[in-house]
XYZ file of C-alpha atoms in Angstrom:
407
model
C -5.534 45.618 -41.299
C -2.679 44.514 -40.164
C -1.460 47.591 -37.953
C -4.934 47.312 -35.828
C -3.732 43.500 -35.149
C -0.544 44.468 -33.921
C -2.271 47.281 -31.426
C -4.702 44.764 -30.180
C -1.462 42.119 -29.895
C 0.233 44.944 -27.753
C -2.899 45.789 -25.532
C -3.206 42.257 -24.336
C 0.349 42.103 -23.544
C 0.147 45.354 -21.708
C -2.861 44.081 -19.961
C -0.907 40.958 -19.026
C 2.637 42.631 -18.167
C 0.434 45.319 -15.660
C -2.524 43.141 -14.717
C -4.571 44.362 -11.410
C -4.270 42.034 -8.549
C -7.234 39.972 -7.835
C -9.346 40.990 -5.145
C -9.111 37.998 -3.615
C -5.492 38.738 -3.323
C -5.435 42.359 -2.047
C -7.557 41.505 0.724
C -4.861 38.757 1.601
C -1.899 41.747 0.862
C -4.511 43.669 2.957
C -4.522 41.619 6.304
C -1.850 42.781 9.017
C -1.795 39.766 11.257
C -1.827 35.997 10.577
C -4.050 34.686 11.570
C -6.550 37.022 9.304
C -3.873 36.952 6.392
C -4.272 32.362 6.659
C -8.247 32.811 7.298
C -8.135 34.857 4.523
C -6.243 32.797 1.864
C -7.352 29.307 3.079
C -10.695 30.578 2.271
C -10.294 32.115 -0.892
C -6.986 30.108 -2.457
C -8.958 28.546 -5.358
C -9.910 32.289 -6.462
C -6.461 34.103 -6.747
C -5.941 34.009 -10.612
C -2.578 33.248 -11.035
C 0.597 30.750 -9.524
C 1.968 34.539 -9.377
C -0.352 35.975 -7.006
C -0.044 32.653 -4.575
C 3.361 32.649 -4.483
C 2.143 36.737 -3.634
C -0.128 35.482 -1.086
C 1.881 32.588 0.730
C 4.695 35.383 0.386
C 3.382 37.391 2.370
C 1.881 34.993 4.987
C 6.004 34.006 5.373
C 6.582 38.212 5.746
C 3.748 38.344 8.972
C 5.346 34.875 10.677
C 8.515 36.071 10.207
C 7.505 39.589 12.340
C 6.454 37.704 15.038
C 9.488 35.659 14.828
C 11.687 38.190 14.759
C 10.076 40.608 17.144
C 10.332 37.167 19.817
C 13.801 36.149 19.120
C 14.955 40.173 19.675
C 13.580 39.429 23.061
C 14.903 36.128 23.097
C 17.789 37.699 22.675
C 18.284 40.192 24.916
C 16.933 38.129 28.092
C 20.576 35.838 26.517
C 22.447 39.059 27.388
C 21.312 39.524 30.501
C 21.872 36.116 32.211
C 25.172 35.910 30.647
C 25.483 39.621 32.643
C 24.488 38.428 36.111
C 21.280 40.549 35.526
C 18.379 37.042 35.192
C 15.866 39.138 37.138
C 15.496 42.211 34.758
C 14.287 39.493 31.704
C 11.550 39.851 30.277
C 8.879 37.439 29.322
C 8.153 36.541 25.431
C 5.692 34.237 24.186
C 7.717 31.317 23.891
C 4.517 29.164 22.374
C 3.925 31.847 19.171
C 7.478 32.549 19.199
C 8.015 28.730 17.500
C 4.571 28.808 15.648
C 5.850 31.471 14.247
C 8.805 29.359 12.932
C 6.435 26.402 11.916
C 4.415 28.833 9.683
C 7.642 30.835 7.884
C 8.658 27.150 6.611
C 5.989 25.709 5.375
C 4.458 29.062 4.013
C 8.105 29.383 2.572
C 7.046 26.298 0.775
C 4.183 26.981 -0.716
C 4.662 29.798 -2.179
C 7.829 28.277 -3.340
C 6.247 25.275 -5.328
C 3.908 28.809 -7.510
C 7.019 30.829 -7.422
C 9.180 27.783 -9.325
C 5.869 26.929 -12.401
C 6.070 28.876 -15.081
C 4.433 31.587 -16.195
C 1.495 32.586 -19.684
C 4.685 32.345 -21.278
C 6.358 29.408 -19.674
C 9.301 31.047 -18.180
C 9.697 30.172 -15.019
C 10.813 33.831 -12.660
C 10.906 32.751 -9.071
C 10.997 36.447 -6.998
C 10.769 34.882 -3.252
C 13.861 32.652 -2.593
C 16.721 34.065 -3.344
C 14.749 36.867 0.263
C 13.110 33.814 2.337
C 15.965 31.563 1.877
C 18.598 32.632 4.546
C 15.357 34.265 7.167
C 13.712 31.029 7.220
C 16.477 28.272 7.140
C 17.607 29.469 10.172
C 14.468 30.039 11.689
C 13.372 26.475 11.091
C 15.632 25.138 13.315
C 14.323 26.431 16.145
C 11.819 23.628 15.456
C 14.347 21.473 17.315
C 13.863 23.570 20.452
C 10.009 23.288 20.288
C 9.863 20.111 19.604
C 12.103 19.488 22.449
C 9.507 21.811 24.339
C 6.691 19.745 23.483
C 8.442 16.229 24.702
C 8.884 17.575 28.219
C 5.241 18.305 28.805
C 3.922 15.459 27.319
C 2.329 16.442 23.906
C 3.670 13.583 21.437
C 1.369 15.165 18.672
C 3.305 18.633 19.354
C 6.273 16.616 18.934
C 5.172 15.209 15.604
C 4.153 18.319 14.323
C 7.903 20.561 14.975
C 9.977 17.427 15.420
C 8.052 15.888 12.166
C 8.055 19.080 9.893
C 11.435 19.537 10.769
C 12.399 16.677 9.244
C 10.360 16.344 6.760
C 11.163 19.728 5.088
C 15.159 18.060 5.194
C 15.003 17.612 1.601
C 12.789 20.022 0.744
C 13.543 21.611 -2.387
C 13.169 25.270 -1.362
C 15.861 24.275 1.039
C 18.614 22.754 -1.838
C 21.216 25.393 -1.383
C 20.949 26.242 2.045
C 24.055 25.023 3.756
C 22.877 22.218 6.230
C 26.088 21.138 8.065
C 25.541 22.369 10.956
C 22.425 19.810 11.696
C 24.463 17.271 11.560
C 25.265 17.334 15.238
C 21.748 16.549 16.026
C 19.733 15.549 13.383
C 20.184 11.484 13.572
C 19.398 12.216 17.309
C 15.920 13.914 16.432
C 15.078 11.537 13.802
C 15.778 8.599 16.538
C 13.538 10.714 19.073
C 10.900 11.153 16.330
C 10.714 7.907 15.046
C 10.152 6.425 18.329
C 6.901 9.204 18.641
C 5.946 8.085 15.503
C 5.687 4.876 16.479
C 3.860 5.635 19.533
C 1.469 7.859 18.305
C 0.684 4.526 15.776
C 1.722 6.314 11.983
C 4.839 3.019 11.377
C 5.542 4.885 7.943
C 6.192 7.986 9.910
C 7.889 6.212 12.244
C 10.213 4.393 9.924
C 10.993 6.982 7.818
C 12.443 9.510 10.472
C 14.210 5.394 12.020
C 15.648 5.859 8.555
C 17.116 8.637 8.357
C 18.740 7.991 11.812
C 20.512 5.248 10.813
C 22.873 7.410 8.462
C 23.860 8.889 12.015
C 26.578 6.302 13.258
C 25.779 7.235 17.065
C 22.487 6.707 15.856
C 22.409 3.370 14.142
C 22.627 0.694 15.831
C 19.516 2.166 18.251
C 17.646 2.840 15.193
C 17.814 -0.238 13.161
C 17.393 -2.092 16.016
C 14.339 -0.304 16.334
C 12.997 -0.458 13.000
C 13.680 -4.320 13.351
C 10.755 -4.052 15.978
C 8.583 -2.183 14.976
C 8.615 -3.975 11.368
C 8.096 -6.662 12.860
C 5.517 -5.523 15.630
C 3.358 -4.609 12.075
C 3.050 -7.576 11.041
C -0.490 -8.484 9.438
C -0.350 -11.574 7.783
C 1.694 -15.032 7.198
C 2.534 -13.705 3.206
C 3.906 -10.113 5.804
C 6.010 -11.810 8.084
C 7.547 -14.672 5.060
C 8.139 -11.166 2.801
C 10.288 -9.575 6.393
C 11.191 -12.735 6.612
C 13.443 -13.020 3.404
C 13.936 -9.338 3.492
C 15.943 -10.027 6.915
C 17.543 -13.440 5.905
C 19.395 -11.271 2.805
C 19.981 -8.231 5.107
C 21.673 -10.576 7.437
C 23.870 -12.349 5.056
C 25.311 -9.007 4.133
C 25.651 -7.530 7.338
C 26.396 -11.157 9.713
C 27.470 -8.393 12.620
C 24.514 -7.191 13.159
C 22.801 -8.078 16.456
C 19.646 -6.135 15.255
C 19.179 -8.064 12.687
C 20.198 -11.556 13.979
C 17.765 -11.410 16.896
C 14.386 -10.407 15.185
C 15.284 -13.398 12.668
C 15.288 -15.411 15.652
C 12.291 -13.971 17.291
C 10.826 -14.240 14.066
C 11.827 -18.016 13.451
C 10.535 -18.403 17.136
C 7.136 -16.972 16.353
C 6.742 -19.034 13.180
C 7.311 -21.722 15.654
C 10.786 -22.986 13.794
C 12.986 -24.046 16.391
C 15.613 -25.928 14.543
C 16.406 -22.588 12.069
C 16.556 -20.828 15.601
C 18.930 -22.552 16.521
C 20.802 -23.362 13.488
C 20.870 -19.022 13.738
C 22.252 -19.471 17.306
C 25.109 -22.208 16.422
C 26.235 -20.438 13.398
C 26.453 -17.120 15.853
C 28.206 -18.974 18.534
C 30.469 -21.024 15.859
C 31.726 -17.186 14.740
C 31.546 -15.420 17.522
C 31.524 -17.761 20.646
C 31.492 -14.632 23.017
C 28.528 -12.898 21.297
C 26.198 -12.386 24.161
C 22.977 -12.725 22.132
C 23.220 -16.000 20.950
C 24.001 -17.471 24.254
C 20.901 -15.965 25.775
C 18.890 -17.575 23.086
C 20.247 -20.591 22.860
C 19.532 -20.989 26.587
C 15.689 -19.649 26.127
C 15.065 -22.178 22.936
C 16.393 -24.822 25.339
C 13.992 -23.764 28.244
C 10.991 -23.486 25.936
C 12.258 -26.967 25.196
C 12.296 -28.001 29.135
C 15.970 -29.015 29.110
C 17.046 -26.659 31.708
C 20.365 -29.022 31.761
C 21.528 -26.810 28.339
C 19.557 -23.997 29.315
C 21.660 -22.946 32.593
C 24.691 -23.572 31.186
C 23.952 -21.561 28.229
C 22.291 -18.448 30.156
C 25.483 -18.719 32.607
C 27.926 -18.441 29.836
C 25.239 -15.189 28.126
C 25.357 -13.568 32.007
C 29.196 -14.199 31.920
C 29.269 -11.756 29.139
C 26.604 -9.431 30.331
C 25.358 -9.240 33.287
C 23.333 -5.835 33.516
C 19.685 -8.744 32.309
C 17.328 -8.719 34.826
C 15.209 -11.115 32.190
C 18.489 -14.147 31.840
C 19.110 -14.166 35.476
C 15.378 -14.243 35.763
C 15.361 -17.464 33.214
C 18.585 -18.382 34.385
C 16.732 -19.294 38.302
C 13.611 -20.235 36.727
C 15.305 -22.834 34.938
C 17.522 -24.558 37.853
C 14.099 -24.479 39.719
C 13.022 -26.713 37.542
C 16.031 -28.526 37.206
C 15.115 -28.926 41.123
C 12.532 -30.399 40.868
C 13.317 -33.143 38.517
C 16.053 -34.656 41.100
C 14.455 -37.454 43.123
C 15.653 -38.653 45.994
C 18.682 -35.834 46.493
C 17.396 -33.700 48.955
C 21.473 -31.973 49.268
C 21.099 -31.180 45.630
C 18.141 -29.954 45.328
C 18.837 -27.505 47.999
C 21.623 -26.103 46.408
C 20.699 -25.687 43.612
C 18.079 -23.586 44.899
C 20.031 -21.940 47.029
C 22.402 -20.964 43.511
C 19.350 -19.859 42.526
C 18.482 -18.136 44.808
C 21.346 -15.703 44.110
C 20.926 -15.481 40.378
C 17.295 -14.126 41.549
C 18.163 -11.449 43.816
C 20.640 -9.998 41.229
C 17.471 -10.548 38.912
C 15.470 -8.593 41.704
C 18.831 -6.054 42.070
C 18.590 -4.697 38.721
C 14.503 -4.507 37.727
C 12.834 -4.265 41.703
C 9.647 -2.788 40.485
C 9.483 -6.502 38.112
C 8.579 -3.828 35.059
C 10.653 -6.079 32.546
C 11.193 -9.856 34.454
C 8.800 -11.258 36.762
C 11.623 -13.036 39.432
C 9.026 -12.791 42.195
C 7.630 -16.361 42.321
C 10.491 -18.135 42.221
C 12.546 -16.087 44.269
C 9.127 -17.362 46.413
C 10.497 -21.471 45.987
C 13.805 -20.739 46.892
C 13.243 -18.510 49.792
C 10.434 -21.503 50.902
C 12.757 -23.951 50.406
C 15.918 -22.373 52.063
C 14.528 -20.066 54.349
C 10.955 -21.915 55.675
C 7.345 -21.087 54.810
C 7.498 -18.955 57.825
C 10.477 -16.511 57.071
C 9.816 -13.073 56.914
C 11.927 -12.823 53.409
C 9.363 -16.005 51.799
C 6.697 -14.122 53.483
C 7.631 -11.045 51.980
C 7.479 -12.239 48.962
C 4.096 -14.391 49.543
C 2.646 -11.032 50.233
C 3.923 -9.724 47.330
C 2.699 -13.275 44.558
C -0.950 -12.420 46.467
């Protein structure tokens, strides 16, 4: 009896060790092109008997994708050599779209393959077979997703950008790539993450936008702009009063630890302003000016708050201090001219002083026009029309030109 049982155990062990591939796997492995193999795998993945079979199937897709990638890469490399030697007319057209898509397919399937390849077998043991072979070629192909995303951006294809740049970024910390040296990406990863964040926000995918901007913030060259965009996106997507109060608390805590962060300061002021808490805005602004008397943002926000309170006299002084620090913002020049016009209108019985104010205002508003001629950011046209009307008369060609613009 013991001998028979031993024989049975051996038989089962042998059948497990030399189990034939399932019919579903055989069909996938017979496919000679990526599209056919992918279609078969998607249709029959549930019929694959074990994680090992699934790993084998996904590895087949990796190899088919890499075959396509290597074929097009060879043509691209040969073309580059011809261009370098002055023989650009001899270059051979190649499948650029297929080249980038093959890099994408190789990467996503290599990660799936790796996932199943690291699952324990029937004995509870993990014996990966494919990572060592796939890692370097797939990781090198992955870099082409950056170029693929750039091409999609040039074509104006938002979803294509997110597909390629998003996949490049989303796989940065994948287990499959954990042992690959990605130090060469340092020169461009932050920039890709920053622009991918902008595209994700444009596509109204806020979570992805924040994720990519967080990645961009790790790059010193992108950190400032990425931080500002993150604050702006977070503020724009506040849905309830509770959301706003929570964000204010988080931002206050961040600003307390990072008092030099201009984005945090500006966003916090805007939040308080939107909540109608003008006292908090001025408290923050005065504290900022006390620490940094030449802070452009603080003077501009102070002027805006004073303008909103119709305190035009103080607003004029604040905006003048702001433009003395930075004279490139058309909106601030427009606000300054607007305040000067309103200040002039407040004066009664002193025509020379009124005209002098309108004339001074005109110079600032013409600077706004110079900075933003198409009024994309600053609506300088009406206050400038007022200045021309007072200084040049209603029938002056300059006044008439603006009158037409305002119709």
